[in-house]
Tab-separated table of C-alpha atoms in Angstrom:
chain	number	residue	atom	x	y	z
X	27	LYS	CA	121.608	98.682	105.571
X	28	LYS	CA	118.208	97.390	106.796
X	29	ILE	CA	114.963	99.335	106.388
X	30	GLY	CA	112.164	97.255	107.915
X	31	ASN	CA	112.224	93.929	106.034
X	32	LEU	CA	114.174	95.525	103.172
X	33	PHE	CA	117.947	95.108	103.085
X	34	ILE	CA	120.018	97.505	100.979
X	35	ILE	CA	123.685	96.806	100.387
X	36	PHE	CA	125.689	99.650	98.891
X	37	PRO	CA	128.963	98.800	97.135
X	38	SER	CA	132.249	100.426	97.995
X	39	TYR	CA	132.715	101.608	94.421
X	40	GLN	CA	130.631	103.726	92.090
X	41	LEU	CA	131.250	104.405	88.425
X	42	PRO	CA	130.104	107.706	86.919
X	43	GLY	CA	126.478	107.354	85.845
X	44	TYR	CA	126.164	103.873	87.383
X	45	PHE	CA	124.895	102.604	90.682
X	46	ILE	CA	124.443	99.161	92.176
X	47	LEU	CA	121.799	98.386	94.781
X	48	PHE	CA	120.658	95.081	96.183
X	49	PHE	CA	117.287	94.673	97.875
X	50	LEU	CA	116.113	91.579	99.683
X	51	PHE	CA	112.468	91.418	100.688
X	52	MET	CA	110.902	88.200	101.879
X	53	GLY	CA	112.927	86.026	99.516
X	54	GLN	CA	112.744	88.452	96.596
X	55	GLN	CA	115.968	90.069	95.398
X	56	LEU	CA	116.139	93.371	93.546
X	57	GLN	CA	119.325	94.690	91.982
X	58	ALA	CA	119.628	98.083	90.303
X	59	SER	CA	122.531	98.597	87.948
X	60	ASN	CA	122.977	101.522	85.565
X	61	SER	CA	119.391	102.549	86.444
X	62	GLU	CA	118.113	99.124	85.340
X	63	LEU	CA	116.438	96.936	87.940
X	64	LEU	CA	117.165	93.213	88.022
X	65	ILE	CA	114.643	91.375	90.195
X	66	THR	CA	114.636	87.773	91.396
X	67	PRO	CA	111.153	86.433	92.291
X	68	ALA	CA	110.051	84.871	95.550
X	69	ALA	CA	110.169	81.060	95.432
X	70	LEU	CA	106.381	80.579	95.334
X	71	SER	CA	105.573	83.295	92.784
X	72	SER	CA	102.803	82.110	90.457
X	73	ALA	CA	100.246	83.156	87.854
X	74	ASN	CA	97.555	82.829	90.566
X	75	ASP	CA	98.998	85.560	92.800
X	76	PHE	CA	96.296	88.104	91.857
X	77	ASP	CA	93.293	85.740	91.927
X	78	PHE	CA	92.118	87.434	95.148
X	79	LEU	CA	91.420	90.619	93.143
X	80	VAL	CA	89.053	89.153	90.509
X	81	GLY	CA	85.629	90.830	90.510
X	82	TYR	CA	84.089	94.149	91.488
X	83	TRP	CA	85.430	96.318	94.305
X	84	ASN	CA	84.504	99.533	96.091
X	85	VAL	CA	87.822	101.262	96.736
X	86	HIS	CA	88.555	103.940	99.322
X	87	ASN	CA	91.584	106.006	98.260
X	88	ARG	CA	93.945	108.098	100.355
X	89	LYS	CA	96.381	110.074	98.192
X	90	LEU	CA	98.891	112.845	98.905
X	91	LYS	CA	97.750	116.122	97.345
X	92	THR	CA	101.247	116.628	95.870
X	93	ARG	CA	104.260	114.328	95.740
X	94	LEU	CA	107.952	114.578	96.595
X	95	ASN	CA	107.783	118.061	98.051
X	96	GLY	CA	107.112	117.425	101.739
X	97	CYS	CA	103.327	117.569	101.390
X	98	THR	CA	101.364	116.163	104.346
X	99	GLU	CA	97.849	116.929	103.053
X	100	TRP	CA	95.868	113.837	102.053
X	101	ILE	CA	92.915	113.689	99.663
X	102	GLU	CA	90.362	110.924	100.206
X	103	PHE	CA	87.872	109.664	97.626
X	104	ASP	CA	86.002	106.540	96.591
X	105	ALA	CA	86.210	104.633	93.319
X	106	LYS	CA	84.863	101.531	91.574
X	107	GLN	CA	87.177	98.843	90.249
X	108	GLU	CA	86.619	95.729	88.164
X	109	MET	CA	89.357	93.140	87.613
X	110	LYS	CA	89.301	90.164	85.263
X	111	LYS	CA	91.820	87.558	84.181
X	112	ILE	CA	93.121	87.499	80.591
X	113	LEU	CA	95.510	85.409	78.478
X	114	ASN	CA	94.333	82.093	79.976
X	115	GLY	CA	95.410	83.235	83.428
X	116	LEU	CA	98.845	84.677	82.585
X	117	GLY	CA	97.550	88.203	83.024
X	118	ASN	CA	94.753	90.387	84.270
X	119	THR	CA	93.413	93.847	83.734
X	120	ASP	CA	91.307	96.187	85.775
X	121	SER	CA	89.431	99.412	85.277
X	122	PHE	CA	89.351	102.062	87.986
X	123	LYS	CA	86.682	104.795	87.816
X	124	THR	CA	86.037	107.805	90.026
X	125	ILE	CA	85.396	111.562	90.011
X	126	VAL	CA	88.350	113.897	90.684
X	127	ASP	CA	87.772	117.661	90.934
X	128	ASP	CA	84.240	117.164	89.553
X	129	LYS	CA	85.650	115.443	86.430
X	130	PRO	CA	85.472	111.754	85.482
X	131	PHE	CA	88.763	109.926	85.947
X	132	GLU	CA	89.562	106.449	84.657
X	133	GLY	CA	92.633	104.336	85.247
X	134	MET	CA	93.631	100.968	83.838
X	135	THR	CA	96.057	98.360	85.114
X	136	LEU	CA	97.607	95.613	82.995
X	137	ARG	CA	99.396	92.834	84.904
X	138	LEU	CA	101.373	90.133	83.080
X	139	PHE	CA	103.000	87.045	84.588
X	140	ASP	CA	106.117	85.682	82.866
X	141	PRO	CA	106.312	81.913	83.566
X	142	ALA	CA	109.998	81.863	82.574
X	143	THR	CA	111.087	84.481	85.150
X	144	LYS	CA	108.160	84.006	87.604
X	145	LEU	CA	107.849	87.809	87.762
X	146	TRP	CA	104.799	90.010	87.412
X	147	SER	CA	105.006	93.198	85.313
X	148	ILE	CA	102.425	95.820	86.267
X	149	TYR	CA	101.546	98.692	83.917
X	150	TRP	CA	99.266	101.690	84.659
X	151	ALA	CA	97.589	104.194	82.356
X	152	ASP	CA	94.976	106.837	83.110
X	153	SER	CA	92.694	109.329	81.436
X	154	ASN	CA	94.976	112.250	82.363
X	155	VAL	CA	97.768	111.123	80.023
X	156	GLY	CA	96.656	108.092	77.972
X	157	VAL	CA	100.117	106.466	78.044
X	158	LEU	CA	101.271	103.259	79.771
X	159	ASP	CA	103.676	104.059	82.607
X	160	PRO	CA	106.892	102.030	82.751
X	161	PRO	CA	106.208	98.736	84.538
X	162	VAL	CA	106.982	97.763	88.089
X	163	LEU	CA	108.173	94.162	88.500
X	164	GLY	CA	108.049	91.778	91.418
X	165	SER	CA	106.236	88.940	93.143
X	166	PHE	CA	104.312	87.853	96.243
X	167	ASP	CA	105.557	86.026	99.296
X	168	ASN	CA	103.459	85.181	102.380
X	169	GLY	CA	100.546	87.410	101.346
X	170	SER	CA	102.602	90.477	100.533
X	171	GLY	CA	103.774	91.613	97.098
X	172	GLU	CA	106.531	94.122	96.330
X	173	PHE	CA	107.020	95.548	92.838
X	174	TYR	CA	109.730	98.021	91.755
X	175	GLY	CA	110.466	100.131	88.708
X	176	ASN	CA	112.154	103.251	87.393
X	177	ASP	CA	110.184	106.240	86.172
X	178	MET	CA	110.336	110.007	85.655
X	179	PHE	CA	108.482	112.474	87.871
X	180	ASN	CA	108.595	116.223	87.232
X	181	GLY	CA	111.631	115.721	84.970
X	182	LYS	CA	113.565	113.749	87.590
X	183	GLU	CA	114.474	110.047	87.685
X	184	ILE	CA	112.764	108.189	90.522
X	185	MET	CA	112.175	104.649	91.731
X	186	VAL	CA	108.583	103.486	92.182
X	187	LYS	CA	107.370	100.807	94.584
X	188	PHE	CA	103.941	99.146	94.622
X	189	LYS	CA	102.982	97.039	97.613
X	190	TRP	CA	100.031	94.658	97.767
X	191	ASP	CA	98.924	93.310	101.140
X	192	LYS	CA	96.541	90.384	100.634
X	193	THR	CA	96.936	88.818	104.072
X	194	ASP	CA	93.162	89.424	104.344
X	195	PRO	CA	92.017	88.608	100.767
X	196	ASP	CA	88.581	90.099	101.489
X	197	ARG	CA	90.167	93.465	102.349
X	198	PRO	CA	93.368	93.821	100.327
X	199	VAL	CA	95.388	97.047	100.408
X	200	TRP	CA	97.506	98.528	97.607
X	201	SER	CA	100.052	101.283	98.244
X	202	GLN	CA	102.550	103.267	96.186
X	203	ALA	CA	105.803	104.992	97.141
X	204	PHE	CA	108.384	107.103	95.287
X	205	SER	CA	112.106	107.396	96.001
X	206	GLU	CA	114.408	110.168	94.789
X	207	ASP	CA	117.534	108.568	96.284
X	208	GLU	CA	117.742	105.131	94.628
X	209	GLY	CA	115.596	103.459	97.268
X	210	ARG	CA	117.287	104.643	100.447
X	211	THR	CA	114.109	106.507	101.503
X	212	TRP	CA	110.512	106.253	100.277
X	213	GLU	CA	107.551	108.637	100.319
X	214	TRP	CA	104.266	106.707	100.487
X	215	ASN	CA	101.815	108.740	98.416
X	216	TRP	CA	98.725	106.624	97.598
X	217	PHE	CA	96.764	103.930	99.446
X	218	MET	CA	93.789	101.970	98.106
X	219	TYR	CA	91.638	100.076	100.596
X	220	MET	CA	89.386	97.492	98.940
């Protein structure tokens, strides 16, 4: 099955409690088996993939008011972000600060590049919970990065997708989507315009 540039191949068998999915996006392969994602990086994946993001950014956010319930109401707000490289270039971290409902909100991203697998792992934590979310993994190809992971949302298992579009490195865009059906359909719920 093809969804845009994403190919999904469903097997003809399914074991109880197990599923197998294959995704192919711009040279990157993603396989999900027994709720565990196995991802193959794009050929040119490197520790320099996020260099475009180093520094200070004014970020315009567009976020669904609620998620995975058919909501069509978007909330828009601005934030400040600072990103810096760590671990001699094998990682980076950023801080994200804004006001939500008249209260300060802070988020933090930790990105780590594994030279052995050529995959990035991206972790998020924020001041609402104070816990690192499970990572999304992936890589960039031709100015676009796709990163996938498993998570829980409202007590239900979901798949999470982050997408980075750095085709214009002076105006990159990050977006996030959730899937309740093992990646067959996605609800885009947050966009950040740098």
